[in-house]
Structure formats: structure tokens, C-alpha cells
PDB file of C-alpha atoms and ligand atoms in Angstrom:
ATOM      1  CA  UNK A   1      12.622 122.506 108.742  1.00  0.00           C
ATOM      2  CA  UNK A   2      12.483 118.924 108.331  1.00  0.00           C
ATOM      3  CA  UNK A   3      10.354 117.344 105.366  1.00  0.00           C
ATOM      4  CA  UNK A   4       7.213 115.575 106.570  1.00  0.00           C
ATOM      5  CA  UNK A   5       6.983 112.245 106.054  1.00  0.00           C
ATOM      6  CA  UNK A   6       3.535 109.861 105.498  1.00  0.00           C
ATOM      7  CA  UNK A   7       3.957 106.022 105.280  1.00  0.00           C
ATOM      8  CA  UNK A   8       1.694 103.615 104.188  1.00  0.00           C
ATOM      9  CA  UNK A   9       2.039 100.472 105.976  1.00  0.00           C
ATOM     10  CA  UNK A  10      -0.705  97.795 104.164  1.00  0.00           C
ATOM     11  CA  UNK A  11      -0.073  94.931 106.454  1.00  0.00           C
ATOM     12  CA  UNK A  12      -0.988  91.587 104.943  1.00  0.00           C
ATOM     13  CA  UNK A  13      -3.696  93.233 103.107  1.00  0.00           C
ATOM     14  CA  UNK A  14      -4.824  93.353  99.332  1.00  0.00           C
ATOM     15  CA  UNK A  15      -4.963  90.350  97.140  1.00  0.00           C
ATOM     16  CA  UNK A  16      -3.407  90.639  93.595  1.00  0.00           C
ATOM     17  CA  UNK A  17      -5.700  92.109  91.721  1.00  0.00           C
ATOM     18  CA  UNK A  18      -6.440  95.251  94.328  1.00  0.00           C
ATOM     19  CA  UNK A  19      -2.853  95.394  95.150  1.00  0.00           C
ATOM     20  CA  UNK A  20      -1.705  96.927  91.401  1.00  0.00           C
ATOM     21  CA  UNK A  21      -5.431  98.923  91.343  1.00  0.00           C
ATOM     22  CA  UNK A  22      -4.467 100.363  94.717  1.00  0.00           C
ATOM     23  CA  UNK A  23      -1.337 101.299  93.696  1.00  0.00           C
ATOM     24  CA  UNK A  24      -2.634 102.955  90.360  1.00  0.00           C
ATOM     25  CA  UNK A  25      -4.925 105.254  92.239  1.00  0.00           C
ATOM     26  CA  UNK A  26      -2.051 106.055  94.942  1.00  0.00           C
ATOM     27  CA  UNK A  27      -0.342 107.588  91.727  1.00  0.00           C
ATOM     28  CA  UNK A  28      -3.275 109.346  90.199  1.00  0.00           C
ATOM     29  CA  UNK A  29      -4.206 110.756  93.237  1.00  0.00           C
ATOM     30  CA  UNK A  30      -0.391 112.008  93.928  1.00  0.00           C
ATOM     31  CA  UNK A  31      -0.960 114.164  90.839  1.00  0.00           C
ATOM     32  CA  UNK A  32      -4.101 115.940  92.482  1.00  0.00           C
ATOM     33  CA  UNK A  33      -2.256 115.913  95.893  1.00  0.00           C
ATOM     34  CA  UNK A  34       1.346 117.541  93.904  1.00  0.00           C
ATOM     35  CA  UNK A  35      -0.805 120.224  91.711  1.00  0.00           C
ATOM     36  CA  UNK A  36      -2.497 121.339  95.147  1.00  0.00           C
ATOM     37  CA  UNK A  37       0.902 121.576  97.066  1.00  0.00           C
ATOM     38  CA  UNK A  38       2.326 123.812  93.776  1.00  0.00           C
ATOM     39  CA  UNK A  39       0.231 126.726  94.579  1.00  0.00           C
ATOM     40  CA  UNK A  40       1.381 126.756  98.512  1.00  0.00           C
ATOM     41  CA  UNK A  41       4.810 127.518  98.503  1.00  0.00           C
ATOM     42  CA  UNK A  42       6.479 125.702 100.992  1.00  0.00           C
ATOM     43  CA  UNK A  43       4.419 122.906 101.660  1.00  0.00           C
ATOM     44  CA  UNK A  44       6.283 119.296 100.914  1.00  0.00           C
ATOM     45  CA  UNK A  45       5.813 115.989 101.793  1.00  0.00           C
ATOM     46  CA  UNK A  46       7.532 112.889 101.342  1.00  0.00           C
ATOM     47  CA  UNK A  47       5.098 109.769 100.839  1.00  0.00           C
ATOM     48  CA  UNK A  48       5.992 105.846 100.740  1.00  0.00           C
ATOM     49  CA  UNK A  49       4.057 102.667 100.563  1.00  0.00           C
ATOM     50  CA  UNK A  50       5.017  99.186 102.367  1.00  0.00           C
ATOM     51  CA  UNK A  51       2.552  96.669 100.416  1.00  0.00           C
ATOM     52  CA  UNK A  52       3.454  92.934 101.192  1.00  0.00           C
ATOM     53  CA  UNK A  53       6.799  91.611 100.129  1.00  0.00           C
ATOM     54  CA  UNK A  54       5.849  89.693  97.020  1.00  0.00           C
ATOM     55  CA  UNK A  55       4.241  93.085  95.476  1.00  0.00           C
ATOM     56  CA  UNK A  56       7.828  94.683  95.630  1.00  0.00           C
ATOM     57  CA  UNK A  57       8.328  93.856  91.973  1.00  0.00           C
ATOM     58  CA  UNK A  58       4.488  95.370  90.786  1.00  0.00           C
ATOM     59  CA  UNK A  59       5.289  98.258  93.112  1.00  0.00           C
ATOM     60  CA  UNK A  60       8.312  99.301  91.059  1.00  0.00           C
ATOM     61  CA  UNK A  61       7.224  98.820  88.176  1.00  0.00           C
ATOM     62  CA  UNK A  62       3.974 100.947  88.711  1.00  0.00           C
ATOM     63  CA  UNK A  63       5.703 103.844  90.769  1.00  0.00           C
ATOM     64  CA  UNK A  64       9.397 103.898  89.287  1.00  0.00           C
ATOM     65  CA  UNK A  65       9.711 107.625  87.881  1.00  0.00           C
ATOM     66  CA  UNK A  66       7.282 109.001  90.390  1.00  0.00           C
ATOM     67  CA  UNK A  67       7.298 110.832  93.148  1.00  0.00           C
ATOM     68  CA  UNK A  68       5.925 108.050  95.435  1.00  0.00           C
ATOM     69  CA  UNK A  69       8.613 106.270  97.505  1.00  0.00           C
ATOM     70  CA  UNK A  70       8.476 102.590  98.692  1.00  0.00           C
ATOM     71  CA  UNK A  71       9.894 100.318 100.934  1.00  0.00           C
ATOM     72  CA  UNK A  72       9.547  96.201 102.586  1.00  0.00           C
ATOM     73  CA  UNK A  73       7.336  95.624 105.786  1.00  0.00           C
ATOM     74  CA  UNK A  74      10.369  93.980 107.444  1.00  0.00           C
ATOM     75  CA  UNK A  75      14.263  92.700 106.854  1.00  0.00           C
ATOM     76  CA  UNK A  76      16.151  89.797 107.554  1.00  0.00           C
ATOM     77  CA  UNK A  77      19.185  90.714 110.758  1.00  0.00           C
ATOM     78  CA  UNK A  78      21.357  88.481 108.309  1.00  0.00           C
ATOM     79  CA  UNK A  79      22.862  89.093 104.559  1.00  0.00           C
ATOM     80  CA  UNK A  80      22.260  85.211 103.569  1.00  0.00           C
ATOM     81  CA  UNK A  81      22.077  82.146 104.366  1.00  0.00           C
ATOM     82  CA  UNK A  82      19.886  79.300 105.834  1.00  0.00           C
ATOM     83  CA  UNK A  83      16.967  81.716 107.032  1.00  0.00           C
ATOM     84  CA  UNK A  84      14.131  80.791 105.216  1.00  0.00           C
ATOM     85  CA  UNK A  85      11.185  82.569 104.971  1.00  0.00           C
ATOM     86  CA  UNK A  86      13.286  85.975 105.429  1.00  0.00           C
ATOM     87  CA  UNK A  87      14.736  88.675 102.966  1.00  0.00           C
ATOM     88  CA  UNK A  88      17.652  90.781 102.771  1.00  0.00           C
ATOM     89  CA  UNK A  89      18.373  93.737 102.750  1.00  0.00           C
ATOM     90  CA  UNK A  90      20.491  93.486  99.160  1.00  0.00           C
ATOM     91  CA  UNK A  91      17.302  91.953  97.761  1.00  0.00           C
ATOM     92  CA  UNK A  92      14.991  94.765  99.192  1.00  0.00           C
ATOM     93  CA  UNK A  93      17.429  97.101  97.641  1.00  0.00           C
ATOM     94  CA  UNK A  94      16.654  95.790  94.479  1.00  0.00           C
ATOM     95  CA  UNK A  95      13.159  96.449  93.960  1.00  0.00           C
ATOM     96  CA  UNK A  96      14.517 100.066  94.303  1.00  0.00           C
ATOM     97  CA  UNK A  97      12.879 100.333  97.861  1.00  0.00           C
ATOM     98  CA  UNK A  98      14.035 103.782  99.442  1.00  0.00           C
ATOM     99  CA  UNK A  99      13.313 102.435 103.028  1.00  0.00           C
ATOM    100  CA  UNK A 100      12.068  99.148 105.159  1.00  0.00           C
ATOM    101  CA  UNK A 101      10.062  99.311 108.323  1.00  0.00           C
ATOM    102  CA  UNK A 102      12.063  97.652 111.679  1.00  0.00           C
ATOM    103  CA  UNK A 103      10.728  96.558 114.668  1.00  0.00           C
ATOM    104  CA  UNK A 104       6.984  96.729 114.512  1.00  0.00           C
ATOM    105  CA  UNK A 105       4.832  95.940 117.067  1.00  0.00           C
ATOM    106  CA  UNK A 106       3.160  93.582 115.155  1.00  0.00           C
ATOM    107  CA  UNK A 107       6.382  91.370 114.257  1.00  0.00           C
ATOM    108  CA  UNK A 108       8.119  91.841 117.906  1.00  0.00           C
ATOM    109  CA  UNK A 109       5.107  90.434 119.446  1.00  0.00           C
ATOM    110  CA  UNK A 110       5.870  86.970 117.004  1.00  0.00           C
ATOM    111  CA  UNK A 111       9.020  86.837 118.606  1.00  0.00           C
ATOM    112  CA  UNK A 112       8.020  87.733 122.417  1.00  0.00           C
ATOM    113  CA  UNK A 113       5.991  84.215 122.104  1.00  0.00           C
ATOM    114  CA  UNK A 114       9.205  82.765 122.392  1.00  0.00           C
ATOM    115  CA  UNK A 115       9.764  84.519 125.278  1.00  0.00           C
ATOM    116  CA  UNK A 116      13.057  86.113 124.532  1.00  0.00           C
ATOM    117  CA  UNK A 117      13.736  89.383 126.619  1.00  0.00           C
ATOM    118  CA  UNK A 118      13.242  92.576 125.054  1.00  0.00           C
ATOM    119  CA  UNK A 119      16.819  93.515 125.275  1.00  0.00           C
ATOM    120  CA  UNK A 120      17.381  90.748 123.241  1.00  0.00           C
ATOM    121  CA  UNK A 121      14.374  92.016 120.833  1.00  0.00           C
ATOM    122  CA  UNK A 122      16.174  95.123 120.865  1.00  0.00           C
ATOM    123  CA  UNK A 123      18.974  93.754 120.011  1.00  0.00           C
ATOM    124  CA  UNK A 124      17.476  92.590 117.059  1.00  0.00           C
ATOM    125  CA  UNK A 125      16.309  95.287 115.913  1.00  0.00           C
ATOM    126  CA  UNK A 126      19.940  97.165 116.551  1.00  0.00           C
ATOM    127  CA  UNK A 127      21.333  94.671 114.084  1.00  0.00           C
ATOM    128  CA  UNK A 128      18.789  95.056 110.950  1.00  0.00           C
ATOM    129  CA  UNK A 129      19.225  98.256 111.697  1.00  0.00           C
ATOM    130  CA  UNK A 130      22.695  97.979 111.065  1.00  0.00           C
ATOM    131  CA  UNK A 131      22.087  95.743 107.649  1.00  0.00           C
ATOM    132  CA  UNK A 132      19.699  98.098 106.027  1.00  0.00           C
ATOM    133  CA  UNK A 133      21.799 101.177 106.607  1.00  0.00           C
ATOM    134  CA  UNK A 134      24.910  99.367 104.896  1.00  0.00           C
ATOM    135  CA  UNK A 135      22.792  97.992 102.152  1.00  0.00           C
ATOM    136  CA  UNK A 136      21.633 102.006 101.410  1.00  0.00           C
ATOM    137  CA  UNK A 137      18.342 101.555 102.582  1.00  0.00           C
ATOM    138  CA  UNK A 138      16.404 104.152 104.871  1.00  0.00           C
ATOM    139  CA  UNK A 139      15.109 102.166 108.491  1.00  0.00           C
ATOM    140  CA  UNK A 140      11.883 103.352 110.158  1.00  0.00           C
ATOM    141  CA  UNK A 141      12.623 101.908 113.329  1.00  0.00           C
ATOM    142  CA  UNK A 142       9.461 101.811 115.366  1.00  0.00           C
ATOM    143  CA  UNK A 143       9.444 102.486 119.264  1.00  0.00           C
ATOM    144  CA  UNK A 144       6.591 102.520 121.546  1.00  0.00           C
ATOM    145  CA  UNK A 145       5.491 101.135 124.506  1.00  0.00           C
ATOM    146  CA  UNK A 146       2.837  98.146 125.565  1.00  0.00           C
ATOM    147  CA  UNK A 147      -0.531  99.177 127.096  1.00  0.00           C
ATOM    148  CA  UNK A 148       0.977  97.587 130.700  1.00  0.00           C
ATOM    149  CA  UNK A 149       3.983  99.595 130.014  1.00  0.00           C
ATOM    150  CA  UNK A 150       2.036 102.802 129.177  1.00  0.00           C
ATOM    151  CA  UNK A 151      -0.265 102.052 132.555  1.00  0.00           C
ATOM    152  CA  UNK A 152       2.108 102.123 134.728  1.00  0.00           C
ATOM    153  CA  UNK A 153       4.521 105.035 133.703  1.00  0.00           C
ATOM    154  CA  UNK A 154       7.469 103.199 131.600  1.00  0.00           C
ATOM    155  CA  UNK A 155       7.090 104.439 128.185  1.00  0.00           C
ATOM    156  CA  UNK A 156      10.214 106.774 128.691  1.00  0.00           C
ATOM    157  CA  UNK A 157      11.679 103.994 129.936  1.00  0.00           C
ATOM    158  CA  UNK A 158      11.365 101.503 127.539  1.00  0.00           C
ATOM    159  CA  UNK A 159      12.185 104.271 124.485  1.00  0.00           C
ATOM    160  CA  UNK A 160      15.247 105.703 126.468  1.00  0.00           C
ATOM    161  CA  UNK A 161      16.695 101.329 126.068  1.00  0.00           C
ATOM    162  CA  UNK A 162      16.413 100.956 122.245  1.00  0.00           C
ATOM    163  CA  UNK A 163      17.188 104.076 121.752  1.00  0.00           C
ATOM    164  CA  UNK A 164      20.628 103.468 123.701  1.00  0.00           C
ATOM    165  CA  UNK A 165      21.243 100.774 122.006  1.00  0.00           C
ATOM    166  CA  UNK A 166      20.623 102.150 118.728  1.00  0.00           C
ATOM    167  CA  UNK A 167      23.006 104.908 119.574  1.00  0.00           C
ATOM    168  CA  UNK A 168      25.601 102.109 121.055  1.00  0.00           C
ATOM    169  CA  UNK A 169      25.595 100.291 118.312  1.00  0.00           C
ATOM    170  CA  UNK A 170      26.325 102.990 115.435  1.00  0.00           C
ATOM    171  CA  UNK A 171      27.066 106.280 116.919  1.00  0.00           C
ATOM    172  CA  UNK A 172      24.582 108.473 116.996  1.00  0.00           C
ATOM    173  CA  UNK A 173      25.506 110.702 113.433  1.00  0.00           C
ATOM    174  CA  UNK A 174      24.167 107.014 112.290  1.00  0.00           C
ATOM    175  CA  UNK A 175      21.200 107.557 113.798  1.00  0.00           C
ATOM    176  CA  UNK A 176      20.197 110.203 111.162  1.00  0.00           C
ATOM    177  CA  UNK A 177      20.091 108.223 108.146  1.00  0.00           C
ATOM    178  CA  UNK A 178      17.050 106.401 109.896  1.00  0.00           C
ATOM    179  CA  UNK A 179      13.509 107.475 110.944  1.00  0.00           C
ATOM    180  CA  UNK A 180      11.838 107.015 113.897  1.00  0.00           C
ATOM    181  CA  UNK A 181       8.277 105.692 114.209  1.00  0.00           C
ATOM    182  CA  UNK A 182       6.704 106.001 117.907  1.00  0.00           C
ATOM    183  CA  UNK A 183       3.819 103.478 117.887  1.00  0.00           C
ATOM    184  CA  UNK A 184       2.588 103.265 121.423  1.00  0.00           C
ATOM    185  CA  UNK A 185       1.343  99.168 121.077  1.00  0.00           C
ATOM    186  CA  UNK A 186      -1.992 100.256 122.144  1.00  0.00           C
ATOM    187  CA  UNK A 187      -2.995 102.285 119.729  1.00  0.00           C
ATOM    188  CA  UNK A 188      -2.318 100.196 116.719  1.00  0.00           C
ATOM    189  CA  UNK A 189      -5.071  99.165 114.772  1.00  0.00           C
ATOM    190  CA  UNK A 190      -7.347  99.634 117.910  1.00  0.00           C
ATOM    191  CA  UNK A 191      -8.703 103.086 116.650  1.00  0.00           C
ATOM    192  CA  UNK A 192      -8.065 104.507 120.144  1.00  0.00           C
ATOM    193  CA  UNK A 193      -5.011 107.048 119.010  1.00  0.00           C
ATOM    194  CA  UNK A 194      -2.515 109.116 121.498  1.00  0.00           C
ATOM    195  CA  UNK A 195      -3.635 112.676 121.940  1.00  0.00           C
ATOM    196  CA  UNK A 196      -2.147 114.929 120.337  1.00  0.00           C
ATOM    197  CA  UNK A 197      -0.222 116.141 123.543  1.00  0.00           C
ATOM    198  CA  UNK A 198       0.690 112.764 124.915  1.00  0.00           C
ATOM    199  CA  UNK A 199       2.262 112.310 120.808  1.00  0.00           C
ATOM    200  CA  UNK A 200       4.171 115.261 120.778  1.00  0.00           C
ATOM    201  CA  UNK A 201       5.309 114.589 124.469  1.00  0.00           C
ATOM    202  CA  UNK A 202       6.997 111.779 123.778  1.00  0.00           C
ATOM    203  CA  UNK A 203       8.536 112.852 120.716  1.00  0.00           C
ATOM    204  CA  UNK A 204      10.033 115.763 122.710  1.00  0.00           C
ATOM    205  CA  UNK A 205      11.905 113.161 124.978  1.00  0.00           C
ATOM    206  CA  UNK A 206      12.793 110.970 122.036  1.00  0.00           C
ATOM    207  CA  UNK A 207      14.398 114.298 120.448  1.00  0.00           C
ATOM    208  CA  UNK A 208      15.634 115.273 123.709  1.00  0.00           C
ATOM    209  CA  UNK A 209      17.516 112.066 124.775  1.00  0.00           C
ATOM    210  CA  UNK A 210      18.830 111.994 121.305  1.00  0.00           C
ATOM    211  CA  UNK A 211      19.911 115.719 121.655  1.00  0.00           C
ATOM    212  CA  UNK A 212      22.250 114.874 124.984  1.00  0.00           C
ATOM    213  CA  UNK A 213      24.868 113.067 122.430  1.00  0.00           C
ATOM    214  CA  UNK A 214      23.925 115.220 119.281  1.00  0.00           C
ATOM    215  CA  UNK A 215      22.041 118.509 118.726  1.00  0.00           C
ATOM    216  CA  UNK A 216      22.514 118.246 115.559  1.00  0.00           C
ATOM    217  CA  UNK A 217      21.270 114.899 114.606  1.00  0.00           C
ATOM    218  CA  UNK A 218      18.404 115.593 117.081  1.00  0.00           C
ATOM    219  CA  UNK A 219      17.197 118.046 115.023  1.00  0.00           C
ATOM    220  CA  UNK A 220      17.701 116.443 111.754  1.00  0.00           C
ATOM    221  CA  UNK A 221      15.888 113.506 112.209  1.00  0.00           C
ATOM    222  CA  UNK A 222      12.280 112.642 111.598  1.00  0.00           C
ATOM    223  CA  UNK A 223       9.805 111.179 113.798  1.00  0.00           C
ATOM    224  CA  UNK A 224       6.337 109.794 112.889  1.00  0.00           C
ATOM    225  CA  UNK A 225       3.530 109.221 114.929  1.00  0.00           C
ATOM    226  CA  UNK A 226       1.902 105.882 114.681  1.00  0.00           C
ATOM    227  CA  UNK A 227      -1.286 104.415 116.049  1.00  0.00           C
ATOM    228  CA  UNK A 228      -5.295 105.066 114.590  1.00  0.00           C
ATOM    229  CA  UNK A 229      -4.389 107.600 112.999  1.00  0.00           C
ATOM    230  CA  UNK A 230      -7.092 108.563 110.641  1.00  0.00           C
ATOM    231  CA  UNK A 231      -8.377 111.860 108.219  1.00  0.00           C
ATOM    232  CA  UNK A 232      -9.726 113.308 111.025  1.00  0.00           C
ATOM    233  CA  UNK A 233      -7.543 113.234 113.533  1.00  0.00           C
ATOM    234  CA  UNK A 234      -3.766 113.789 111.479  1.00  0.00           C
ATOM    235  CA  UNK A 235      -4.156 117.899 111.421  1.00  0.00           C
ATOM    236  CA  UNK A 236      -3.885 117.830 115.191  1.00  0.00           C
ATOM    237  CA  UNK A 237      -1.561 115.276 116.203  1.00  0.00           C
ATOM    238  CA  UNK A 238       0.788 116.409 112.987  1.00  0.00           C
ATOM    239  CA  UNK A 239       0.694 119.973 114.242  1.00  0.00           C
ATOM    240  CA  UNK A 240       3.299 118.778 117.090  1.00  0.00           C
ATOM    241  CA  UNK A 241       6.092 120.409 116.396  1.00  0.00           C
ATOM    242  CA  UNK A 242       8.293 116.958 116.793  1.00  0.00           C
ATOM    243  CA  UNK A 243       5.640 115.176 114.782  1.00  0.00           C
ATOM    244  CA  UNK A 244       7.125 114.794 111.287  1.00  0.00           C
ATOM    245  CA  UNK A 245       4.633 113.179 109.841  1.00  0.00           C
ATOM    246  CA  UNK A 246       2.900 109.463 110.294  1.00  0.00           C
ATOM    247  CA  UNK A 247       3.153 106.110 109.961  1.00  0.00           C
ATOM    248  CA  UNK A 248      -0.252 104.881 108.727  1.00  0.00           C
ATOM    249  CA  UNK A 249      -1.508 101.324 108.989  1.00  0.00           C
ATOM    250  CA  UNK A 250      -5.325 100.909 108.086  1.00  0.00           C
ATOM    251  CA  UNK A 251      -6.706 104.148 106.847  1.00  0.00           C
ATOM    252  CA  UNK A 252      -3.433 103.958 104.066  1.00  0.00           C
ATOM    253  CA  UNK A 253      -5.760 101.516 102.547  1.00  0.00           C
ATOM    254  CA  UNK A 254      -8.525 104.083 101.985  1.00  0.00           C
ATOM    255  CA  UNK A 255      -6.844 106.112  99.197  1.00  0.00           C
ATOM    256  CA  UNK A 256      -8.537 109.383  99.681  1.00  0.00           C
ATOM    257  CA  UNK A 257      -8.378 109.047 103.390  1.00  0.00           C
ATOM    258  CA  UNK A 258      -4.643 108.806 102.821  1.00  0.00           C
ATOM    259  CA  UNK A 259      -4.241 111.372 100.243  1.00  0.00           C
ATOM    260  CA  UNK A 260      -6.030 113.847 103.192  1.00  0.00           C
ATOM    261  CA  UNK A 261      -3.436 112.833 105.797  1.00  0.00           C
ATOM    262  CA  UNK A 262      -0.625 113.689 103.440  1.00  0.00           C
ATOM    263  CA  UNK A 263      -1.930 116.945 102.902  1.00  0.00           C
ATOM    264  CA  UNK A 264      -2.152 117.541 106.656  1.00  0.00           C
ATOM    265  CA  UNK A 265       1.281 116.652 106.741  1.00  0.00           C
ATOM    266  CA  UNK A 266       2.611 118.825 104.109  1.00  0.00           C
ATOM    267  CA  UNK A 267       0.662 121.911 105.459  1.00  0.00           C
ATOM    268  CA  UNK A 268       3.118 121.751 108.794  1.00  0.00           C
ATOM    269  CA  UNK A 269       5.940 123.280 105.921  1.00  0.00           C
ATOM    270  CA  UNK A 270       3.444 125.334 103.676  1.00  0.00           C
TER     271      UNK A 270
HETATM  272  C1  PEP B   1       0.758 100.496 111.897  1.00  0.00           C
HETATM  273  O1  PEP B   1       0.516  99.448 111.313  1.00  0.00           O
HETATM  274  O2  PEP B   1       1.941 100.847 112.053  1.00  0.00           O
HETATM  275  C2  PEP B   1      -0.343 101.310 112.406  1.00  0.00           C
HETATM  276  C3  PEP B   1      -0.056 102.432 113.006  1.00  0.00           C
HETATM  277  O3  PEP B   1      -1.610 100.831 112.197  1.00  0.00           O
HETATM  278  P1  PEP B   1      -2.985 101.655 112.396  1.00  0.00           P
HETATM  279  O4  PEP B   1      -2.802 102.997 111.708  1.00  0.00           O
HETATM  280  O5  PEP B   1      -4.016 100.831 111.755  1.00  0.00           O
HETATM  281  O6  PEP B   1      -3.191 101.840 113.870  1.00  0.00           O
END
């Protein structure tokens, strides 16, 4: 049985001040959420927060020693160098992050400005792939398809091409030191989430297509759902049985609303 998985993407949100209080009552309310999982045997979950870059340093500081996990929003595709504005994966690694989000909608659409061709944008994505997984660090490499795309039948289609190149690039044992986040573009941040069926649907074929090179590394890795998802609507979409869990973006800013989707998450193991 894989381990579920919840993660806390907070965007470009929280000043200062809120960002260490926010992160104080993640931790208290891990304690409630841990002594609550102790009395059903085989429910687990793994959580992790992605606050904004410069909080990296407040974030380990606060959570080091804890059970909460934590990783960077984005990474450069380059060690070092003349790239300003970007960080590595080395210096990620040493604010003791455990993993760093790749290829979100919201930072491929910067790049699709400049009108470079989503192989390309795949391609990009292939390669920090590539850096975090030599620097030790965990990639959630998110996947999902436009609203056009999802219109007019091509969401298969455009998961089956990063996914090859993923595979391509690395091998595909690789491919299970990462996680994969399917975040259909539409339903980010625009409170209209997948159903449950369409979610788990999708995550069969992303299992599936990885199954045709591995079994074995099909069945080992994890794949979140992202998009709206909210307290009342995780129990259903996590009871997929390829849903591993979810990658949250606004309600991880509500800390009991977050603490309620990890629990539904942990109850698919207890
Ligand atoms: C996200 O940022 O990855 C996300 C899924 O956002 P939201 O939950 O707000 O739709």
C-alpha cells in the first residue's frame, strides 16, 4: 500500500509575520492530527509544505525534528551560473527540503508567453527533473491538461508526452523516486474540481502507461490529485484507488481545512 501523501502548496501567499504563525499552527495541529491517527492502526500520511522561497530558512528552523516535511515551489534546470532570479537544487537541499514542486501550471504558463512549444516546456521540466533527483531531492512533477485540451479529448494525450519523456530521459526505475501531481489547468484555483471519477480515471492511465515499461514502479509510485480541492470534497476524490493523496493550493492556507484533508488522506491506509 502506498503512503498517502498531502502537499501544501502556499503560492505567493503570507507576508512575514503570518508565514512563521502559519507554520506554528501547521505543527500544533500535526500533534492533534498524529494522536488521532495512533488509535487507527494503519492509517499514515505523509504531509509537506511549499511556502515561498525566502521562508525556506524559517521553515526549517520551525519544523526541523518534526514530522512535517517541506520542500521549494520551483527549481532552477541549471546547477549555477548566470540565471538570476532562480535557485538550485544544491541550495534547496540545504534548507533540508525533502522535495520541490516541477512544472506547475502556474509557472509553465510564464513561459508559454514566450511562446515556446510545449515539447520544449516539457523538456524543461525533464531536465529539473533530472537536477533535483541528483541533488537528493524528491520532484512532484505536475501533469494535467488545459481547459481547450480537456474540451476536446487530449488530456491522455498530452500526459502520455511528458510522461515519455520523463521515462526517456531517466529510465523509468527513475521515475519512482518522484511523485506525480495531475492538475488538470482548469481546476486550479477556480474551485470547479475533477470528479472524483474523471480523477481516478486519469490516474489509472497515468499508472497504466507507466505500467507498460514497469509494473513495478507503476505500482510504487504516488500520484496526487490537484485542482479545488477542499474539506469537503478530499474523502471522495482520495477514495480513488490511484489517488495517493493531494496536492493542495488554497485551502492549505486554512489550517484546519488542511489538517481535515490530511486525515481523509490517511484514512485510505487506516
Ligand atoms: C495548486 O496550486 O497546485 C492547486 C491545486 O491550487 P488549488 O488547490 O487552489 O486549486
Amino acid at each position: 500500500m502506498r503512503k498517502p501523501l498531502v502537499a501544501g502548496n502556499w503560492k505567493m501567499n503570507s507576508p512575514d509575520e503570518s508565514c512563521t504563525k502559519l507554520l506554528q499552527k501547521m505543527l500544533e495541529k500535526t500533534h492533534v492530527i498524529e494522536s488521532m491517527l495512533k488509535t487507527m492502526p494503519n492509517a499514515e500520511v505523509d504531509i509537506a509544505l511549499f511556502p515561498p522561497s525566502v521562508y525556506l530558512k524559517d521553515t526549517q528552523e520551525i519544523l526541523s525534528g518534526s514530522n512535517l516535511q517541506w520542500g521549494s515551489q520551483n527549481v532552477s534546470a541549471y546547477n549555477e551560473g548566470a540565471y538570476t532570479g532562480e535557485i538550485s537544487a544544491a541550495m534547496i537541499k540545504s534548507f533540508g527540503c525533502t522535495y520541490v514542486l516541477i512544472g506547475h501550471s502556474e509557472r509553465r504558463c510564464l513561459y508559454e508567453k514566450l511562446e515556446l512549444d510545449q515539447h520544449i516546456l516539457d523538456k524543461i521540466v525533464a531536465e529539473k527533473y533530472c537536477r533535483s533527483v541528483k541533488n537528493g531531492l524528491t520532484p512532484i512533477i505536475c501533469i494535467g491538461e488545459s481547459s481547450d485540451d480537456y474540451t476536446s479529448g487530449k488530456t491522455e494525450e498530452i500526459i502520455a508526452r511528458l510522461l515519455d519523456i520523463l521515462i526517456e530521459e531517466r529510465g523509468v526505475k527513475e521515475l519512482a523516486k518522484t511523485v506525480l501531481a495531475y492538475e488538470p489547468v482548469w481546476a486550479i484555483g477556480t474551485g470547479e474540481s475533477a470528479t472524483p471519477e474523471w480523477a481516478q480515471e486519469v490516474h489509472s492511465f497515468i499508472r497504466q502507461r507507466i505500467a507498460k515499461h514497469d509494473p513495478e514502479t507503476a505500482e510504487s509510485i504516488r500520484i496526487l490529485y490537484g485542482g479545488s480541492v477542499k474539506e469537503g470534497n478530499a474523502p471522495a476524490i482520495f477514495a480513488g484507488p490511484d489517488v495517493d493523496g493531494g496536492l493542495i493550493g488554497g485551502a492549505s492556507l486554512d489550517v484546519e481545512e488542511f489538517i481535515h484533508i490530511c486525515f481523509a488522506a490517511a484514512l485510505k491506509t487506516g
